[in-house]
Short mmCIF file of C-alpha atoms in Angstrom, two decimals:
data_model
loop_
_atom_site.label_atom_id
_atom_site.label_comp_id
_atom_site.label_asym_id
_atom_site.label_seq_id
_atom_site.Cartn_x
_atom_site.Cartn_y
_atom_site.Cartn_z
CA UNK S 1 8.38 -22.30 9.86
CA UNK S 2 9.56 -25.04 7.96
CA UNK S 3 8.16 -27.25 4.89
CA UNK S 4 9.51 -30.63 3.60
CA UNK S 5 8.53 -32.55 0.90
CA UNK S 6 9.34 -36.48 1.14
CA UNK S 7 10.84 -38.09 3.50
CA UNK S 8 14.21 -39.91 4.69
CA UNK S 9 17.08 -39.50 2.09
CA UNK S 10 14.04 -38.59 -0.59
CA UNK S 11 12.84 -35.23 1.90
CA UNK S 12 13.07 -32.10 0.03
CA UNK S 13 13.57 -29.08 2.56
CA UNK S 14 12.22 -26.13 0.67
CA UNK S 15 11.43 -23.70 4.16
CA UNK S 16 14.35 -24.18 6.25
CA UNK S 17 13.42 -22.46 9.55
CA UNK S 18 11.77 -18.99 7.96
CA UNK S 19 10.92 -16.19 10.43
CA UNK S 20 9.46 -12.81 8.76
CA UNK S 21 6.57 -10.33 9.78
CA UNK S 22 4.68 -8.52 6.61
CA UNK S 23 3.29 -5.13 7.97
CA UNK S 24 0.06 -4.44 6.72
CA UNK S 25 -0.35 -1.90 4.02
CA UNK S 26 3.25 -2.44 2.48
CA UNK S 27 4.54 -3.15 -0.79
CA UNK S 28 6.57 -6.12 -0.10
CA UNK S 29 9.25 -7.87 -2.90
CA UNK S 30 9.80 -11.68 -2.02
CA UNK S 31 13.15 -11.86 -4.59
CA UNK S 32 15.23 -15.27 -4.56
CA UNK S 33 16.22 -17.97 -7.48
CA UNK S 34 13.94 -20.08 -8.82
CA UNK S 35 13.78 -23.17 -6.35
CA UNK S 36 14.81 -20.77 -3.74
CA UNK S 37 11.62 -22.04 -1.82
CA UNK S 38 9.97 -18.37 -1.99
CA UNK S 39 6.37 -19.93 -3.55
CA UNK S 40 6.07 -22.74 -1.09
CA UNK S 41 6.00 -19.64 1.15
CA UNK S 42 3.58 -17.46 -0.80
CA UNK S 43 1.29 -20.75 -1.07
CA UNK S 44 1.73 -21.36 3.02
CA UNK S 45 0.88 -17.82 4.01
CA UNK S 46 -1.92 -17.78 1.25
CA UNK S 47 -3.42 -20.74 2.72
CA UNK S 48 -2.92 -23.15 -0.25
CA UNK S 49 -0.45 -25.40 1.35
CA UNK S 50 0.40 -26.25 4.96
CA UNK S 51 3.59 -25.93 6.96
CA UNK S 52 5.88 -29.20 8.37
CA UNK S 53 6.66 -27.09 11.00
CA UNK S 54 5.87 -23.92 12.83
CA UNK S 55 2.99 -21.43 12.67
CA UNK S 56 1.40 -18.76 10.32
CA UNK S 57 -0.58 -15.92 11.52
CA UNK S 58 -2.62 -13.35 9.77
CA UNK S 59 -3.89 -10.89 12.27
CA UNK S 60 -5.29 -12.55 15.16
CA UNK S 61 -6.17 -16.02 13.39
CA UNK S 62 -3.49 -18.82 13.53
CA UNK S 63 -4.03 -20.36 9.66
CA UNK S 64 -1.81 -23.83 10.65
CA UNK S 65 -4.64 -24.38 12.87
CA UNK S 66 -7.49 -24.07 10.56
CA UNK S 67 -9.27 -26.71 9.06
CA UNK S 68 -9.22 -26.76 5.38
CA UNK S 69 -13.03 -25.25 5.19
CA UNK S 70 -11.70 -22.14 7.60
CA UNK S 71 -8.42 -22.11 5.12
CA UNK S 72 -11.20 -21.75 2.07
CA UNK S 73 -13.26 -18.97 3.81
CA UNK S 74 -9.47 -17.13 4.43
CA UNK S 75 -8.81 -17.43 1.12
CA UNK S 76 -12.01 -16.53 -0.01
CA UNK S 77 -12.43 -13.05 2.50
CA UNK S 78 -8.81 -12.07 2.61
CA UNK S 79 -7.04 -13.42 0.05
CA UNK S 80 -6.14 -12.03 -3.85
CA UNK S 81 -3.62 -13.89 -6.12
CA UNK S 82 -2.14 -13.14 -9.20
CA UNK S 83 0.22 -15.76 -11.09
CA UNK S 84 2.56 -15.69 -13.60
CA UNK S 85 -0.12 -17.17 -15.97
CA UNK S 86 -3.10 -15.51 -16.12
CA UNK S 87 -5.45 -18.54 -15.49
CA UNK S 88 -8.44 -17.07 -17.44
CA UNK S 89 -11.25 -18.78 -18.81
CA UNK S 90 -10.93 -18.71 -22.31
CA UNK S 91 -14.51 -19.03 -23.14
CA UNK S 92 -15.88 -15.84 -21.19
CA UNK S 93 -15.59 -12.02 -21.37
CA UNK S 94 -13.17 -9.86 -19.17
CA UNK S 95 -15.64 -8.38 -17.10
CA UNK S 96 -17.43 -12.43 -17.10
CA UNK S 97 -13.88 -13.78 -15.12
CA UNK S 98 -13.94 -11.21 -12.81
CA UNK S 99 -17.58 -12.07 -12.25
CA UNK S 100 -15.81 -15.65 -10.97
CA UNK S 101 -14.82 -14.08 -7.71
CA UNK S 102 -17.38 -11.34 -7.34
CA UNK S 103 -20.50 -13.95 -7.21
CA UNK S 104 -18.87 -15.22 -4.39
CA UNK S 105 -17.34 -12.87 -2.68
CA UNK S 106 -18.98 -10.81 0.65
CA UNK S 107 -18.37 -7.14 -0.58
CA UNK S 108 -17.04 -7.28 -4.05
CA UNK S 109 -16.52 -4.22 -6.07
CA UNK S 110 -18.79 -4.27 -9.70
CA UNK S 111 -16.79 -5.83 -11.89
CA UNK S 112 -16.57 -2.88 -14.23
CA UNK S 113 -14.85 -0.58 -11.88
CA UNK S 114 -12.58 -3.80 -11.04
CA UNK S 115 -11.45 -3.25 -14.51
CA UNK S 116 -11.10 0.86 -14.52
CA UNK S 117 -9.16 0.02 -11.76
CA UNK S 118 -6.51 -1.53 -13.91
CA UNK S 119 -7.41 0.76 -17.15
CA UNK S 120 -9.43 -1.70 -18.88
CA UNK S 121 -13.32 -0.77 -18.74
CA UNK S 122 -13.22 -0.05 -22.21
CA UNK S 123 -11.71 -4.12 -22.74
CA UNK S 124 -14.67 -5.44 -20.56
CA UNK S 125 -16.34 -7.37 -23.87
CA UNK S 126 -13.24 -8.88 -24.72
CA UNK S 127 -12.13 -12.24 -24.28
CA UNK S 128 -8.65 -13.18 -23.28
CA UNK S 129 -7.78 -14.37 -27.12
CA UNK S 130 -8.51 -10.76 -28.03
CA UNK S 131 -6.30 -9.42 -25.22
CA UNK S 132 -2.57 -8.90 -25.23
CA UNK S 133 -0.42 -10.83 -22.48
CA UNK S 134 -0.43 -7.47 -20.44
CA UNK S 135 -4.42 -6.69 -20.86
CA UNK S 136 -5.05 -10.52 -19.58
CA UNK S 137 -2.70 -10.07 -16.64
CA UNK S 138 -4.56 -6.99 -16.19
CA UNK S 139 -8.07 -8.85 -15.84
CA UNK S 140 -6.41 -11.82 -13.66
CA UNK S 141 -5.51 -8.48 -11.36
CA UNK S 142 -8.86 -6.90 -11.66
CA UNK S 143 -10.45 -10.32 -10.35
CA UNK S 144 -8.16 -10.73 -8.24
CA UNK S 145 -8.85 -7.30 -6.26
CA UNK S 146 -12.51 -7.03 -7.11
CA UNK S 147 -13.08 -8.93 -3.77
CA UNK S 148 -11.85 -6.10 -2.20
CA UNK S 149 -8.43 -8.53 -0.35
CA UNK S 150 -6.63 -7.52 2.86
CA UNK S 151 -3.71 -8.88 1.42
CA UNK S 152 -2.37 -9.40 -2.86
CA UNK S 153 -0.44 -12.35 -3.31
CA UNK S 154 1.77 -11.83 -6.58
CA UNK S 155 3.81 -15.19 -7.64
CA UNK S 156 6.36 -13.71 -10.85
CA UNK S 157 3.64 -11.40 -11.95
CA UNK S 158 5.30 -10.10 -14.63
CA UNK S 159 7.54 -13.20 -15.49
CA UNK S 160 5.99 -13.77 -18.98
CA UNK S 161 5.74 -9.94 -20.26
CA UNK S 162 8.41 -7.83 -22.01
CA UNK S 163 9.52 -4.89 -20.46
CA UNK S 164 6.94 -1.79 -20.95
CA UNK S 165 4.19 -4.41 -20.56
CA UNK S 166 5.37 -5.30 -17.16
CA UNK S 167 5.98 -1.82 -16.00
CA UNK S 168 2.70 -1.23 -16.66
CA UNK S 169 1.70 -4.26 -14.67
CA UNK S 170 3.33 -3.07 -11.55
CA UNK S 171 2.61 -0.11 -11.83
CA UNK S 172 -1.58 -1.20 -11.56
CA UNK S 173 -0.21 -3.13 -8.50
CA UNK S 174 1.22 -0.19 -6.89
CA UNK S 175 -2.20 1.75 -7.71
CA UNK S 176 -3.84 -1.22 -6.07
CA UNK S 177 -1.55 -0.97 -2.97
CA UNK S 178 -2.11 2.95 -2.50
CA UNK S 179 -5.53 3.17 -3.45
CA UNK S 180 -7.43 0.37 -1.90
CA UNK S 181 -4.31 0.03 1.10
CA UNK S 182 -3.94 -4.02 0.22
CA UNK S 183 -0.68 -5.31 1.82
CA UNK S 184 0.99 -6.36 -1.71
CA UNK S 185 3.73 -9.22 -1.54
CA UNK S 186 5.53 -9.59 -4.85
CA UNK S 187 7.44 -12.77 -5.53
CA UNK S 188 9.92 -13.08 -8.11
CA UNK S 189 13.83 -13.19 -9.24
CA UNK S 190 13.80 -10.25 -11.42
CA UNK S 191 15.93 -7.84 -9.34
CA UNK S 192 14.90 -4.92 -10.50
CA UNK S 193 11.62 -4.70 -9.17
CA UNK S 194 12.30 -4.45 -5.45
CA UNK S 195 13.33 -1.21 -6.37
CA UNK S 196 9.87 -0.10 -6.34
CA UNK S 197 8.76 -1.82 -2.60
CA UNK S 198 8.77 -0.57 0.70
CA UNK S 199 10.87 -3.70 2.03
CA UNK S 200 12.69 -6.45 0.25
CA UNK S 201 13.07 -10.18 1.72
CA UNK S 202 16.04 -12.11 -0.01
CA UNK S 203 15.59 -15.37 -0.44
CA UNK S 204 18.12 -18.91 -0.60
CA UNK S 205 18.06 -21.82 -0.34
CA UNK S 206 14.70 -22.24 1.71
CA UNK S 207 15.88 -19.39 3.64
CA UNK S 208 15.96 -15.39 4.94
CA UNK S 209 18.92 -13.88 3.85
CA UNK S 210 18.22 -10.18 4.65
CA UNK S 211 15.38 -8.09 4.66
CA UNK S 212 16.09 -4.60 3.56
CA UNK S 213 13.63 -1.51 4.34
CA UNK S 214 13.62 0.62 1.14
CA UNK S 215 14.39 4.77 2.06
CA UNK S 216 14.01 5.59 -1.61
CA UNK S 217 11.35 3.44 -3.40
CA UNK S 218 11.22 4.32 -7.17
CA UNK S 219 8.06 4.43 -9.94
CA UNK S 220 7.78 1.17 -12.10
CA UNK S 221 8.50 3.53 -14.83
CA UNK S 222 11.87 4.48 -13.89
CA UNK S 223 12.50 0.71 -13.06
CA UNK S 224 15.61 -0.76 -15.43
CA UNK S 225 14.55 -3.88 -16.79
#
């Protein structure tokens, strides 16, 4: 798969012939640069942007031949993502943004046990200016999974949050990964946290460098930050 941006002397080659297979169920670390080209992937495979080049397949369904109405109803059956900024609305409750995704999803979870899954049923009244940075990652998680995804798309999850905070952030994505079995793909530069996935893709320069199966995956709380 490839993806440019631009063309003639102007093109911008930010997939440069990528190859990979996620297996379902796994706890997967994307970990490149910045620029690397590892969210124009995440967004390709997550159906929010199309390849130049190539195909993408999730299961049996080939998504670079989808229309962009089938690419919504992927999105919206299979799909979870969590960003580096939490993308709340401001104006409602916890449990009111995960409501977002459960009033249209086809078997949600109730929005309260979206939010015991990430410890914050007792938060559900709050709004995100009454949250820390970790509690409103926490709810853009809970809405994310209260749709029940096949697959978690993470894009530098824990990019803006200090150290404990984003321990405790992966450590609800690793929950989320054993306990509801969603294939989890993390994408970020900090190191440290492919210590805790199954397999680790390294990323350059638009490109694979090495994917790594993990014999001795470790807790987020004995990750060093």
């Amino acid at each position: 798969m490839t993806k440019v941006y631009g063309e003639g002397q102007a093109a911008v080659h930010a997939l440069r012939g990528v190859d990979l297979v996620i297996p379902a169920g796994e706890m997967v670390v994307l970990l490149g640069p910045s620029g690397s080209g590892k969210s124009t992937l995440l967004n390709i495979i997550g159906g929010l942007d199309r390849a130049s080049a190539g195909t993408v397949h999730f299961q049996d369904q080939d998504l670079s031949a989808m229309s962009d109405a089938q690419l919504t109803r992927y999105r919206r059956d299979h799909v979870g993502f969590v960003f580096q900024f939490y993308n709340l609305m401001p104006s409602l409750t916890a449990r009111e943004n995960v409501e977002l995704v459960t009033e249209i999803a086809r078997d949600p979870m109730d929005p309260d046990d979206a939010l015991g899954l990430v410890g914050l049923r007792e938060r559900a009244d709050h709004f995100p200016s009454q949250l820390s940075g970790g509690e409103q990652q926490r709810v853009a998680i809970a809405r994310a999974v209260a749709k029940r995804p096949t697959v978690l798309f993470c894009d530098e999850p824990t990019g803006a949050l200090d150290s404990t905070t984003g321990r405790a952030v992966l450590q609800v994505l690793k929950d989320i990964n054993e306990q509801l079995g969603a294939t989890v793909l993390i994408v970020t530069h900090a190191a440290a946290t492919a210590a805790m996935a199954d397999r680790v893709i390294r990323f350059a320069d638009g490109a694979i460098r090495e994917v790594v199966r993990n014999t001795d995956k470790r807790d987020p709380e004995d990750i060093e930050w």
